[in-house]
PDB file of C-alpha atoms in Angstrom:
ATOM      1  CA  MET A   1      93.861  -3.925-354.231  1.00  0.00           C
ATOM      2  CA  SER A   2      94.808  -6.560-356.588  1.00  0.00           C
ATOM      3  CA  GLU A   3      95.897  -8.741-353.692  1.00  0.00           C
ATOM      4  CA  LEU A   4      92.512  -7.943-351.844  1.00  0.00           C
ATOM      5  CA  GLU A   5      90.428  -8.741-354.915  1.00  0.00           C
ATOM      6  CA  ASP A   6      92.735 -12.310-355.196  1.00  0.00           C
ATOM      7  CA  LEU A   7      91.945 -12.968-351.276  1.00  0.00           C
ATOM      8  CA  GLN A   8      88.100 -12.468-351.882  1.00  0.00           C
ATOM      9  CA  GLN A   9      88.133 -14.648-354.749  1.00  0.00           C
ATOM     10  CA  LEU A  10      89.901 -17.303-352.835  1.00  0.00           C
ATOM     11  CA  ARG A  11      87.300 -17.357-350.200  1.00  0.00           C
ATOM     12  CA  HIS A  12      84.434 -17.404-352.809  1.00  0.00           C
ATOM     13  CA  ASP A  13      86.274 -20.427-354.379  1.00  0.00           C
ATOM     14  CA  SER A  14      86.871 -22.052-351.107  1.00  0.00           C
ATOM     15  CA  GLN A  15      82.776 -22.171-350.040  1.00  0.00           C
ATOM     16  CA  LEU A  16      81.279 -25.191-350.170  1.00  0.00           C
ATOM     17  CA  PRO A  17      78.054 -25.533-352.331  1.00  0.00           C
ATOM     18  CA  PRO A  18      74.668 -25.650-350.215  1.00  0.00           C
ATOM     19  CA  PRO A  19      73.320 -29.221-349.083  1.00  0.00           C
ATOM     20  CA  ASN A  20      70.593 -30.706-351.169  1.00  0.00           C
ATOM     21  CA  LYS A  21      67.671 -31.837-349.483  1.00  0.00           C
ATOM     22  CA  SER A  22      67.594 -35.791-348.171  1.00  0.00           C
ATOM     23  CA  HIS A  23      64.516 -38.233-348.739  1.00  0.00           C
ATOM     24  CA  ALA A  24      64.293 -41.106-346.724  1.00  0.00           C
ATOM     25  CA  LEU A  25      64.719 -44.336-348.841  1.00  0.00           C
ATOM     26  CA  PRO A  26      61.597 -46.764-348.687  1.00  0.00           C
ATOM     27  CA  ARG A  27      61.744 -49.345-346.429  1.00  0.00           C
ATOM     28  CA  ASP A  28      62.115 -53.014-347.744  1.00  0.00           C
ATOM     29  CA  PRO A  29      58.648 -55.287-347.316  1.00  0.00           C
ATOM     30  CA  THR A  30      60.238 -57.172-344.338  1.00  0.00           C
ATOM     31  CA  SER A  31      61.137 -54.217-342.342  1.00  0.00           C
ATOM     32  CA  SER A  32      57.981 -52.828-342.923  1.00  0.00           C
ATOM     33  CA  ARG A  33      56.100 -56.196-341.649  1.00  0.00           C
ATOM     34  CA  GLN A  34      58.155 -56.134-338.393  1.00  0.00           C
ATOM     35  CA  ILE A  35      57.404 -52.383-337.460  1.00  0.00           C
ATOM     36  CA  ALA A  36      53.703 -52.732-338.361  1.00  0.00           C
ATOM     37  CA  SER A  37      53.716 -55.927-336.055  1.00  0.00           C
ATOM     38  CA  LEU A  38      54.929 -53.928-333.065  1.00  0.00           C
ATOM     39  CA  GLY A  39      51.940 -51.939-333.216  1.00  0.00           C
ATOM     40  CA  LYS A  40      53.652 -48.822-332.046  1.00  0.00           C
ATOM     41  CA  PHE A  41      54.756 -47.266-335.180  1.00  0.00           C
ATOM     42  CA  THR A  42      53.168 -46.784-338.774  1.00  0.00           C
ATOM     43  CA  ALA A  43      54.778 -46.125-342.017  1.00  0.00           C
ATOM     44  CA  GLY A  44      56.327 -42.956-342.092  1.00  0.00           C
ATOM     45  CA  TYR A  45      55.766 -42.245-338.205  1.00  0.00           C
ATOM     46  CA  LYS A  46      58.803 -40.903-336.319  1.00  0.00           C
ATOM     47  CA  PRO A  47      58.962 -40.502-332.470  1.00  0.00           C
ATOM     48  CA  ALA A  48      59.823 -37.116-331.060  1.00  0.00           C
ATOM     49  CA  GLY A  49      62.091 -38.348-328.135  1.00  0.00           C
ATOM     50  CA  ILE A  50      61.392 -40.617-325.167  1.00  0.00           C
ATOM     51  CA  VAL A  51      58.248 -40.398-323.582  1.00  0.00           C
ATOM     52  CA  LYS A  52      58.035 -41.347-319.952  1.00  0.00           C
ATOM     53  CA  ALA A  53      54.631 -42.875-318.837  1.00  0.00           C
ATOM     54  CA  LYS A  54      53.083 -40.744-315.952  1.00  0.00           C
ATOM     55  CA  PRO A  55      52.541 -42.867-312.397  1.00  0.00           C
ATOM     56  CA  ALA A  56      48.953 -43.549-311.822  1.00  0.00           C
ATOM     57  CA  PRO A  57      47.382 -41.269-309.421  1.00  0.00           C
ATOM     58  CA  LYS A  58      47.126 -42.636-305.759  1.00  0.00           C
ATOM     59  CA  ALA A  59      43.804 -43.432-304.413  1.00  0.00           C
ATOM     60  CA  SER A  60      42.818 -41.461-301.476  1.00  0.00           C
ATOM     61  CA  ALA A  61      42.617 -43.447-298.569  1.00  0.00           C
ATOM     62  CA  SER A  62      38.697 -43.348-297.254  1.00  0.00           C
ATOM     63  CA  PRO A  63      38.718 -43.129-293.204  1.00  0.00           C
ATOM     64  CA  LYS A  64      37.895 -46.553-291.819  1.00  0.00           C
ATOM     65  CA  THR A  65      34.568 -46.634-289.782  1.00  0.00           C
ATOM     66  CA  ALA A  66      33.933 -49.089-287.042  1.00  0.00           C
ATOM     67  CA  PRO A  67      31.162 -51.413-287.988  1.00  0.00           C
ATOM     68  CA  LYS A  68      28.262 -50.485-285.801  1.00  0.00           C
ATOM     69  CA  ILE A  69      27.112 -53.201-283.311  1.00  0.00           C
ATOM     70  CA  LYS A  70      23.237 -53.555-283.319  1.00  0.00           C
ATOM     71  CA  VAL A  71      21.897 -54.303-279.695  1.00  0.00           C
ATOM     72  CA  SER A  72      18.814 -55.930-279.245  1.00  0.00           C
ATOM     73  CA  GLN A  73      16.726 -54.409-276.429  1.00  0.00           C
ATOM     74  CA  GLU A  74      15.391 -57.825-275.428  1.00  0.00           C
ATOM     75  CA  THR A  75      18.701 -59.250-274.418  1.00  0.00           C
ATOM     76  CA  PRO A  76      21.273 -56.607-273.047  1.00  0.00           C
ATOM     77  CA  PRO A  77      24.839 -57.465-273.701  1.00  0.00           C
ATOM     78  CA  LYS A  78      26.704 -59.721-271.000  1.00  0.00           C
ATOM     79  CA  ALA A  79      29.672 -58.094-269.552  1.00  0.00           C
ATOM     80  CA  THR A  80      32.847 -60.461-269.457  1.00  0.00           C
ATOM     81  CA  ALA A  81      33.884 -60.762-265.969  1.00  0.00           C
ATOM     82  CA  THR A  82      37.364 -60.783-265.660  1.00  0.00           C
ATOM     83  CA  ALA A  83      39.206 -62.928-262.882  1.00  0.00           C
ATOM     84  CA  PRO A  84      41.022 -61.243-260.200  1.00  0.00           C
ATOM     85  CA  ARG A  85      44.659 -61.487-260.303  1.00  0.00           C
ATOM     86  CA  LYS A  86      46.389 -64.016-257.937  1.00  0.00           C
ATOM     87  CA  ARG A  87      49.084 -62.055-255.870  1.00  0.00           C
ATOM     88  CA  THR A  88      51.917 -63.984-254.472  1.00  0.00           C
ATOM     89  CA  PRO A  89      51.811 -64.382-250.589  1.00  0.00           C
ATOM     90  CA  ARG A  90      54.549 -62.341-248.936  1.00  0.00           C
ATOM     91  CA  ALA A  91      57.114 -64.313-247.206  1.00  0.00           C
ATOM     92  CA  GLN A  92      56.589 -64.306-243.363  1.00  0.00           C
ATOM     93  CA  THR A  93      59.291 -64.100-240.789  1.00  0.00           C
ATOM     94  CA  ALA A  94      59.716 -66.634-238.149  1.00  0.00           C
ATOM     95  CA  GLU A  95      58.492 -63.854-235.287  1.00  0.00           C
ATOM     96  CA  GLU A  96      55.019 -63.080-237.627  1.00  0.00           C
ATOM     97  CA  PHE A  97      54.590 -66.839-237.926  1.00  0.00           C
ATOM     98  CA  HIS A  98      55.000 -67.047-234.131  1.00  0.00           C
ATOM     99  CA  ASP A  99      52.741 -64.127-233.531  1.00  0.00           C
ATOM    100  CA  ARG A 100      49.870 -65.398-235.715  1.00  0.00           C
ATOM    101  CA  ALA A 101      50.101 -69.313-234.373  1.00  0.00           C
ATOM    102  CA  PHE A 102      50.230 -67.997-230.631  1.00  0.00           C
ATOM    103  CA  PRO A 103      48.213 -64.708-230.384  1.00  0.00           C
ATOM    104  CA  GLN A 104      47.915 -65.097-226.660  1.00  0.00           C
ATOM    105  CA  GLN A 105      51.493 -64.834-225.954  1.00  0.00           C
ATOM    106  CA  GLN A 106      51.868 -61.988-228.369  1.00  0.00           C
ATOM    107  CA  GLN A 107      49.655 -60.165-226.101  1.00  0.00           C
ATOM    108  CA  HIS A 108      51.583 -60.964-223.375  1.00  0.00           C
ATOM    109  CA  GLN A 109      54.981 -60.191-224.679  1.00  0.00           C
ATOM    110  CA  HIS A 110      53.358 -56.711-225.393  1.00  0.00           C
ATOM    111  CA  GLN A 111      52.465 -55.942-221.935  1.00  0.00           C
ATOM    112  CA  GLN A 112      56.091 -57.126-220.559  1.00  0.00           C
ATOM    113  CA  PRO A 113      59.147 -54.921-221.881  1.00  0.00           C
ATOM    114  CA  LYS A 114      61.579 -56.715-224.152  1.00  0.00           C
ATOM    115  CA  HIS A 115      64.900 -57.948-222.745  1.00  0.00           C
ATOM    116  CA  LYS A 116      67.439 -55.589-224.748  1.00  0.00           C
ATOM    117  CA  ARG A 117      70.525 -57.955-225.215  1.00  0.00           C
ATOM    118  CA  ALA A 118      73.922 -56.495-224.327  1.00  0.00           C
ATOM    119  CA  ALA A 119      76.706 -55.692-226.963  1.00  0.00           C
ATOM    120  CA  PRO A 120      79.189 -58.365-227.369  1.00  0.00           C
ATOM    121  CA  THR A 121      82.561 -57.472-225.456  1.00  0.00           C
ATOM    122  CA  LYS A 122      86.026 -58.631-225.758  1.00  0.00           C
ATOM    123  CA  LYS A 123      86.222 -58.751-221.733  1.00  0.00           C
ATOM    124  CA  VAL A 124      87.604 -61.946-220.569  1.00  0.00           C
ATOM    125  CA  GLU A 125      88.725 -63.008-217.399  1.00  0.00           C
ATOM    126  CA  GLY A 126      92.259 -62.355-216.591  1.00  0.00           C
ATOM    127  CA  LYS A 127      92.404 -59.397-219.166  1.00  0.00           C
ATOM    128  CA  ASP A 128      90.954 -56.407-217.192  1.00  0.00           C
ATOM    129  CA  ASP A 129      93.826 -54.757-215.341  1.00  0.00           C
ATOM    130  CA  ASP A 130      97.019 -54.290-217.367  1.00  0.00           C
ATOM    131  CA  SER A 131      98.959 -52.742-214.352  1.00  0.00           C
ATOM    132  CA  THR A 132      99.154 -56.195-212.931  1.00  0.00           C
ATOM    133  CA  TRP A 133     101.047 -57.840-215.645  1.00  0.00           C
ATOM    134  CA  ARG A 134     103.778 -58.795-213.082  1.00  0.00           C
ATOM    135  CA  GLU A 135     101.409 -61.532-211.600  1.00  0.00           C
ATOM    136  CA  LEU A 136     101.178 -63.121-215.017  1.00  0.00           C
ATOM    137  CA  PRO A 137     103.552 -66.149-215.968  1.00  0.00           C
ATOM    138  CA  ASP A 138     106.503 -65.289-217.829  1.00  0.00           C
ATOM    139  CA  TYR A 139     107.138 -67.248-221.283  1.00  0.00           C
ATOM    140  CA  CYS A 140     108.655 -64.472-222.989  1.00  0.00           C
ATOM    141  CA  PRO A 141     112.181 -64.860-224.785  1.00  0.00           C
ATOM    142  CA  PRO A 142     114.915 -62.650-223.603  1.00  0.00           C
ATOM    143  CA  ILE A 143     114.918 -59.034-224.756  1.00  0.00           C
ATOM    144  CA  GLU A 144     118.626 -59.573-225.231  1.00  0.00           C
ATOM    145  CA  THR A 145     117.937 -61.439-228.360  1.00  0.00           C
ATOM    146  CA  LEU A 146     116.608 -58.452-230.052  1.00  0.00           C
ATOM    147  CA  ASN A 147     120.269 -57.094-230.044  1.00  0.00           C
ATOM    148  CA  ASP A 148     121.363 -60.110-232.366  1.00  0.00           C
ATOM    149  CA  ALA A 149     118.298 -60.397-234.527  1.00  0.00           C
ATOM    150  CA  ALA A 150     118.502 -60.482-238.041  1.00  0.00           C
ATOM    151  CA  LYS A 151     115.531 -58.269-238.656  1.00  0.00           C
ATOM    152  CA  PRO A 152     114.681 -55.625-236.345  1.00  0.00           C
ATOM    153  CA  LEU A 153     111.503 -55.595-234.279  1.00  0.00           C
ATOM    154  CA  LYS A 154     109.385 -52.955-236.109  1.00  0.00           C
ATOM    155  CA  VAL A 155     105.650 -52.172-236.603  1.00  0.00           C
ATOM    156  CA  GLN A 156     103.644 -49.594-238.351  1.00  0.00           C
ATOM    157  CA  TRP A 157     100.238 -48.108-237.418  1.00  0.00           C
ATOM    158  CA  LYS A 158      98.146 -45.651-239.218  1.00  0.00           C
ATOM    159  CA  SER A 159      98.002 -42.992-236.381  1.00  0.00           C
ATOM    160  CA  ASN A 160     100.568 -40.807-235.113  1.00  0.00           C
ATOM    161  CA  PRO A 161     102.720 -42.403-232.398  1.00  0.00           C
ATOM    162  CA  LEU A 162     102.031 -42.256-228.418  1.00  0.00           C
ATOM    163  CA  ASP A 163     104.347 -40.352-226.184  1.00  0.00           C
ATOM    164  CA  ILE A 164     105.214 -42.759-223.416  1.00  0.00           C
ATOM    165  CA  HIS A 165     108.231 -41.207-222.029  1.00  0.00           C
ATOM    166  CA  ASP A 166     106.562 -40.259-218.674  1.00  0.00           C
ATOM    167  CA  GLU A 167     104.548 -43.631-218.325  1.00  0.00           C
ATOM    168  CA  PRO A 168     105.444 -46.392-215.456  1.00  0.00           C
ATOM    169  CA  ASP A 169     107.806 -49.080-216.539  1.00  0.00           C
ATOM    170  CA  ARG A 170     108.914 -47.777-219.431  1.00  0.00           C
ATOM    171  CA  GLU A 171     112.331 -48.615-218.391  1.00  0.00           C
ATOM    172  CA  LEU A 172     111.673 -52.338-218.729  1.00  0.00           C
ATOM    173  CA  LEU A 173     111.308 -52.032-222.370  1.00  0.00           C
ATOM    174  CA  HIS A 174     113.822 -52.637-224.782  1.00  0.00           C
ATOM    175  CA  PRO A 175     114.633 -49.762-227.305  1.00  0.00           C
ATOM    176  CA  ALA A 176     112.807 -51.617-230.264  1.00  0.00           C
ATOM    177  CA  GLU A 177     110.163 -52.541-227.871  1.00  0.00           C
ATOM    178  CA  TYR A 178     109.651 -48.861-226.619  1.00  0.00           C
ATOM    179  CA  ASP A 179     109.422 -47.604-230.341  1.00  0.00           C
ATOM    180  CA  ALA A 180     106.915 -50.535-231.118  1.00  0.00           C
ATOM    181  CA  ALA A 181     104.698 -49.669-228.241  1.00  0.00           C
ATOM    182  CA  SER A 182     104.849 -45.952-229.138  1.00  0.00           C
ATOM    183  CA  GLU A 183     103.922 -46.565-232.666  1.00  0.00           C
ATOM    184  CA  LEU A 184     100.904 -48.869-231.770  1.00  0.00           C
ATOM    185  CA  ARG A 185      99.672 -46.418-229.107  1.00  0.00           C
ATOM    186  CA  LEU A 186     100.037 -48.857-226.195  1.00  0.00           C
ATOM    187  CA  ARG A 187     101.233 -47.878-222.906  1.00  0.00           C
ATOM    188  CA  PRO A 188     104.489 -49.609-221.521  1.00  0.00           C
ATOM    189  CA  GLN A 189     102.067 -51.863-218.940  1.00  0.00           C
ATOM    190  CA  GLN A 190      99.470 -52.578-221.810  1.00  0.00           C
ATOM    191  CA  TYR A 191     102.271 -53.777-223.999  1.00  0.00           C
ATOM    192  CA  LEU A 192     103.830 -55.789-221.497  1.00  0.00           C
ATOM    193  CA  ALA A 193     100.762 -57.166-220.242  1.00  0.00           C
ATOM    194  CA  ASN A 194      99.619 -58.627-223.663  1.00  0.00           C
ATOM    195  CA  LYS A 195     103.009 -59.609-224.427  1.00  0.00           C
ATOM    196  CA  ARG A 196     102.928 -62.257-221.618  1.00  0.00           C
ATOM    197  CA  ARG A 197      99.276 -62.989-222.569  1.00  0.00           C
ATOM    198  CA  MET A 198     100.888 -63.900-226.049  1.00  0.00           C
ATOM    199  CA  PHE A 199     103.407 -65.989-224.949  1.00  0.00           C
ATOM    200  CA  MET A 200     101.416 -67.863-222.503  1.00  0.00           C
ATOM    201  CA  ALA A 201      98.832 -68.752-225.339  1.00  0.00           C
ATOM    202  CA  ARG A 202     102.004 -69.688-227.394  1.00  0.00           C
ATOM    203  CA  VAL A 203     103.055 -72.329-224.748  1.00  0.00           C
ATOM    204  CA  LYS A 204      99.533 -73.585-224.309  1.00  0.00           C
ATOM    205  CA  TYR A 205      99.279 -74.123-228.340  1.00  0.00           C
ATOM    206  CA  MET A 206     102.729 -75.618-228.196  1.00  0.00           C
ATOM    207  CA  ARG A 207     101.704 -78.395-225.648  1.00  0.00           C
ATOM    208  CA  GLU A 208      98.440 -79.258-227.626  1.00  0.00           C
ATOM    209  CA  ARG A 209     100.710 -79.373-230.729  1.00  0.00           C
ATOM    210  CA  LYS A 210      98.592 -76.656-232.652  1.00  0.00           C
ATOM    211  CA  ASN A 211      99.622 -73.926-234.558  1.00  0.00           C
ATOM    212  CA  PHE A 212      99.903 -70.446-233.308  1.00  0.00           C
ATOM    213  CA  THR A 213      98.405 -68.333-235.544  1.00  0.00           C
ATOM    214  CA  LYS A 214      96.958 -64.455-235.389  1.00  0.00           C
ATOM    215  CA  THR A 215      93.610 -65.864-234.266  1.00  0.00           C
ATOM    216  CA  ALA A 216      94.895 -67.498-231.368  1.00  0.00           C
ATOM    217  CA  ALA A 217      96.937 -64.313-230.396  1.00  0.00           C
ATOM    218  CA  GLN A 218      94.036 -62.081-230.800  1.00  0.00           C
ATOM    219  CA  ASN A 219      92.019 -64.522-228.779  1.00  0.00           C
ATOM    220  CA  ALA A 220      94.748 -64.328-226.006  1.00  0.00           C
ATOM    221  CA  THR A 221      95.049 -60.458-226.091  1.00  0.00           C
ATOM    222  CA  ASN A 222      92.467 -57.553-224.731  1.00  0.00           C
ATOM    223  CA  ILE A 223      93.700 -54.689-227.170  1.00  0.00           C
ATOM    224  CA  ASP A 224      92.668 -53.984-230.886  1.00  0.00           C
ATOM    225  CA  VAL A 225      92.887 -57.144-233.006  1.00  0.00           C
ATOM    226  CA  ASN A 226      94.608 -55.315-235.544  1.00  0.00           C
ATOM    227  CA  LYS A 227      97.336 -54.073-233.167  1.00  0.00           C
ATOM    228  CA  THR A 228      97.805 -57.756-232.045  1.00  0.00           C
ATOM    229  CA  SER A 229      98.102 -58.819-235.565  1.00  0.00           C
ATOM    230  CA  ARG A 230     101.108 -56.099-236.058  1.00  0.00           C
ATOM    231  CA  LEU A 231     102.713 -57.413-232.742  1.00  0.00           C
ATOM    232  CA  TRP A 232     102.116 -60.853-234.068  1.00  0.00           C
ATOM    233  CA  GLU A 233     104.367 -59.967-237.500  1.00  0.00           C
ATOM    234  CA  ALA A 234     106.949 -58.189-235.521  1.00  0.00           C
ATOM    235  CA  PHE A 235     107.425 -60.982-233.032  1.00  0.00           C
ATOM    236  CA  ASP A 236     107.657 -63.516-235.998  1.00  0.00           C
ATOM    237  CA  ARG A 237     110.081 -61.502-237.716  1.00  0.00           C
ATOM    238  CA  VAL A 238     112.240 -61.861-234.876  1.00  0.00           C
ATOM    239  CA  GLY A 239     112.269 -65.180-234.353  1.00  0.00           C
ATOM    240  CA  TRP A 240     110.389 -65.241-230.955  1.00  0.00           C
ATOM    241  CA  PHE A 241     107.935 -68.028-231.924  1.00  0.00           C
ATOM    242  CA  GLU A 242     110.407 -70.559-232.534  1.00  0.00           C
ATOM    243  CA  ASP A 243     110.196 -73.606-230.553  1.00  0.00           C
ATOM    244  CA  SER A 244     113.580 -73.194-228.884  1.00  0.00           C
ATOM    245  CA  PHE A 245     112.335 -70.780-226.640  1.00  0.00           C
ATOM    246  CA  PHE A 246     109.533 -73.028-225.142  1.00  0.00           C
ATOM    247  CA  ARG A 247     110.885 -76.471-224.797  1.00  0.00           C
ATOM    248  CA  GLN A 248     111.967 -76.203-221.317  1.00  0.00           C
ATOM    249  CA  PHE A 249     108.173 -75.308-220.608  1.00  0.00           C
ATOM    250  CA  MET A 250     106.786 -78.437-222.464  1.00  0.00           C
ATOM    251  CA  ASP A 251     106.986 -80.923-219.377  1.00  0.00           C
ATOM    252  CA  GLY A 252     105.229 -78.312-216.940  1.00  0.00           C
ATOM    253  CA  THR A 253     108.056 -78.808-214.438  1.00  0.00           C
ATOM    254  CA  ASP A 254     109.920 -75.764-215.222  1.00  0.00           C
ATOM    255  CA  GLU A 255     107.221 -73.527-214.692  1.00  0.00           C
ATOM    256  CA  PRO A 256     108.235 -69.661-214.731  1.00  0.00           C
ATOM    257  CA  SER A 257     107.610 -67.392-211.915  1.00  0.00           C
ATOM    258  CA  ALA A 258     105.421 -64.259-212.086  1.00  0.00           C
ATOM    259  CA  SER A 259     108.077 -62.124-210.744  1.00  0.00           C
ATOM    260  CA  PRO A 260     109.426 -59.374-213.151  1.00  0.00           C
ATOM    261  CA  ASP A 261     113.146 -60.650-212.505  1.00  0.00           C
ATOM    262  CA  ARG A 262     113.495 -61.874-216.212  1.00  0.00           C
ATOM    263  CA  MET A 263     112.161 -58.829-217.605  1.00  0.00           C
ATOM    264  CA  GLU A 264     114.360 -56.288-215.431  1.00  0.00           C
ATOM    265  CA  GLU A 265     117.435 -58.185-216.073  1.00  0.00           C
TER     266      GLU A 265
END
């Protein structure tokens, strides 16, 4: 019990005395004049906190009314005439211009049927029948040179090869020529005829001192121009367009015969 009483006495002694009420000290004259000059506070006034100014209310927008136009009864308003837009004239073709300039000829043409133009063809004299290829001069290099050629006579085509083992004159083709003709879907007589036509053009261009191009070869044959290009590339690869094969024909005295002896050897 004594210990409890001592503890209570200790707590009582440790308590602080109650605070006295404080009073604001009077301001000095200089501070009082400065506050009075602001006009916001008076002596002894304390603001309760920060007061936010309220925004001014927005004025409601009144609907705009279009001004009324007074029209006098004596003079009615004048309507503003708008000028028509100028259109760009359409371009006339030569036929339309001719029809307008010569209307009489136009009526005469309507009475007569128009002549239809035939479609262009690659039909040239001497290129029709490939079965008569033996009648063409033979300027072709010997086919035995294909055995010693550095590069083989080989072509590529986009479709399947043609079966020509039962075609006439197939035995006159070198094995490499047989494969090339089959690959390009050319029959043996068709291949032999256009081969002679191509080398006839080669000799002609050499006599005229012109370069023998693919276009020149295409103009000399009667097969598809793409197939002619493949043959031109294959012949050029094996060296068949070299001048040494055609120097003997430059003077025109040693013309080859049209017989197939050279081909059959």
